[in-house]
Amino acid sequence: MKIISWNVNSVRARIDNVTDYIKENKPDILLLQEIKTQNENFPSDAFKKYGYDSYVFGQKSYNGVAILSKFPIKNVSNDFIDDELKQSRVIKGEILLKKKKIEIFNIYVPNGNPVETEKYSYKKKWLKQFVSKIQKKLLKSSNIIIAGDFNIIPEEIDVYDFKRYENDALGKLEIRKKYRELLNLGFKDIFRLKNKNKQEYTFWDYFAGSWQKNFGMRIDHFLLSNNLIENVVSIKINKKPRSKIKPSDHTPIELQIN
DNA sequence: ATGGCTGAGCTACTCAGA
């Protein structure tokens, strides 16, 4: 089974890129972040043509997450987090893999910049709540996938110039520690597990030729609970969509499990 | 290099992203 996570930075502005990508890569499940639209304007019909059902948690203008799937997803919900700003950032559902029930969380963590503002404290509180809810969830369920745009640079290797980001909301130790807390509950960062010293990125800024200069960062992740590690076949960052015309600033990360 | 693109909402410009 191929599960893919991609921050598309507006699903409507990106519709051709996303459908082209689907045709080429044929994911079983595609987790989208930053869809930037309300549910009623989500292009479900365009995805239905390729055989996907859409499960959408949108809002006007900003944020928003969705799950596209070739087969029905069970127990989809949007209320895992009690979001103080009512932003649409988590959608979860259940699938079966070789009789294992797996809970999939598709998340879009707040950016948090600039630090020293309420945006940063919102990110900290959001992460604190998310970690705590996942900890509780683990008491009942041991097969969990958390994927999406974490807006966290886990380690120095995960950005082109760490010095520039060590005081940024994506790279501050305080934030990276929340990521470590999540891992310490019993998860693995699958990309890093499979690529010990590889420097690869999932995001490149639109400006200043960041893509051309490979000034990127790895902020989109797949965390799998330790129970699921044996099911992992491969994990890949697919840079091709970032090279296209009118791209998202993020590129997909692709997980194969069986 | 703390914003030099990009998108949404709207139709001039602000807000947001990372």
Coordinates of N, CA and C in Angstrom, one line a residue, chain A residues 6 8-23 26-39 41-56 65-71:
Chain A
W6 N 1.4 15.2 1.2 CA 1.9 16.4 0.4 C 1.1 17.7 0.8
V8 N 0.1 20.8 -0.4 CA -0.1 21.3 -1.8 C -0.2 22.8 -1.9
N9 N -0.3 23.5 -0.8 CA -0.5 25.0 -0.9 C -1.6 25.4 -1.8
S10 N -2.8 25.1 -1.5 CA -4.0 25.3 -2.2 C -4.3 24.2 -3.2
V11 N -5.3 23.4 -2.9 CA -5.7 22.3 -3.8 C -6.3 22.8 -5.1
R12 N -6.9 24.0 -5.1 CA -7.6 24.4 -6.3 C -6.6 25.1 -7.2
A13 N -5.7 25.8 -6.7 CA -4.6 26.4 -7.5 C -3.7 25.3 -8.1
R14 N -3.7 24.2 -7.4 CA -2.7 23.1 -7.8 C -3.4 21.9 -8.4
I15 N -4.6 22.0 -8.9 CA -5.4 20.9 -9.2 C -4.7 20.1 -10.4
D16 N -4.2 20.7 -11.4 CA -3.5 20.0 -12.5 C -2.3 19.3 -12.0
N17 N -1.5 19.9 -11.2 CA -0.3 19.3 -10.6 C -0.7 18.0 -9.8
V18 N -1.7 18.2 -9.0 CA -2.1 17.1 -8.1 C -2.7 15.9 -9.0
T19 N -3.5 16.2 -9.9 CA -4.1 15.1 -10.7 C -3.0 14.4 -11.6
D20 N -2.1 15.3 -12.1 CA -0.9 14.7 -12.9 C -0.1 13.7 -12.0
Y21 N 0.1 14.2 -10.8 CA 0.9 13.4 -9.8 C 0.1 12.1 -9.5
I22 N -1.2 12.1 -9.3 CA -2.0 10.9 -9.1 C -1.9 9.9 -10.2
K23 N -2.0 10.5 -11.4 CA -1.9 9.6 -12.6 C -0.6 8.9 -12.7
K26 N -0.1 7.0 -8.6 CA -1.1 6.0 -8.2 C -1.1 5.7 -6.7
P27 N -1.2 6.7 -5.8 CA -1.2 6.4 -4.4 C -2.5 5.7 -4.0
D28 N -2.5 4.8 -3.0 CA -3.7 4.3 -2.4 C -4.4 5.3 -1.6
I29 N -3.5 6.0 -0.8 CA -4.0 7.1 0.1 C -3.2 8.3 -0.1
L30 N -3.8 9.5 -0.3 CA -3.0 10.7 -0.5 C -3.5 11.7 0.6
L31 N -2.6 12.0 1.5 CA -2.9 13.0 2.6 C -2.4 14.4 2.2
L32 N -3.4 15.3 2.1 CA -3.1 16.6 1.7 C -3.2 17.6 2.8
Q33 N -2.3 18.6 2.8 CA -2.3 19.7 3.8 C -2.4 21.0 3.1
E34 N -2.8 22.0 3.8 CA -2.9 23.4 3.2 C -3.8 23.4 2.0
I35 N -5.0 22.8 2.1 CA -5.9 22.8 0.9 C -6.5 24.2 0.7
K36 N -6.5 25.0 1.7 CA -6.9 26.4 1.6 C -8.3 26.6 0.9
T37 N -9.2 25.7 1.3 CA -10.6 25.9 0.8 C -11.6 25.3 1.8
Q38 N -12.8 25.8 1.7 CA -13.9 25.2 2.4 C -14.3 23.9 1.8
N39 N -15.0 23.0 2.6 CA -15.4 21.7 2.2 C -16.2 21.8 0.9
N41 N -16.1 23.7 -1.6 CA -15.4 24.1 -2.8 C -14.2 23.1 -3.1
F42 N -14.1 22.0 -2.3 CA -13.1 21.1 -2.5 C -13.4 20.3 -3.8
P43 N -12.4 20.1 -4.7 CA -12.6 19.5 -6.0 C -12.7 18.0 -6.0
S44 N -13.7 17.5 -5.2 CA -13.9 16.0 -5.0 C -14.2 15.3 -6.4
D45 N -14.9 16.0 -7.3 CA -15.2 15.4 -8.5 C -14.0 15.1 -9.4
A46 N -13.0 16.0 -9.3 CA -11.8 15.8 -10.1 C -11.1 14.6 -9.6
F47 N -11.1 14.3 -8.3 CA -10.4 13.1 -7.8 C -11.3 11.8 -7.9
K48 N -12.6 12.0 -7.9 CA -13.5 10.9 -8.1 C -13.2 10.2 -9.5
K49 N -12.9 11.1 -10.5 CA -12.6 10.6 -11.8 C -11.5 9.6 -11.9
Y50 N -10.6 9.7 -10.9 CA -9.4 8.8 -10.8 C -9.7 7.7 -9.8
G51 N -10.9 7.7 -9.2 CA -11.2 6.6 -8.3 C -11.0 6.9 -6.8
Y52 N -10.9 8.1 -6.5 CA -10.6 8.5 -5.1 C -11.8 9.1 -4.4
D53 N -12.1 8.7 -3.2 CA -13.0 9.3 -2.3 C -12.3 10.4 -1.5
S54 N -13.0 11.5 -1.3 CA -12.3 12.6 -0.6 C -13.0 12.8 0.8
Y55 N -12.1 12.9 1.8 CA -12.6 13.2 3.2 C -11.9 14.5 3.5
V56 N -12.7 15.5 3.8 CA -12.2 16.9 3.8 C -12.5 17.6 5.1
V65 N -7.1 20.3 5.7 CA -6.4 19.0 5.5 C -7.5 18.0 4.8
A66 N -7.0 17.1 4.1 CA -7.9 16.1 3.4 C -7.2 14.8 3.2
I67 N -8.1 13.8 3.1 CA -7.6 12.4 2.8 C -8.3 12.0 1.5
L68 N -7.5 11.6 0.5 CA -8.0 11.0 -0.7 C -7.7 9.5 -0.6
S69 N -8.7 8.7 -0.9 CA -8.4 7.2 -0.8 C -9.1 6.4 -1.9
K70 N -8.5 5.4 -2.3 CA -9.1 4.5 -3.3 C -10.1 3.5 -2.7
F71 N -10.0 3.4 -1.4 CA -11.0 2.5 -0.7 C -11.5 3.3 0.5

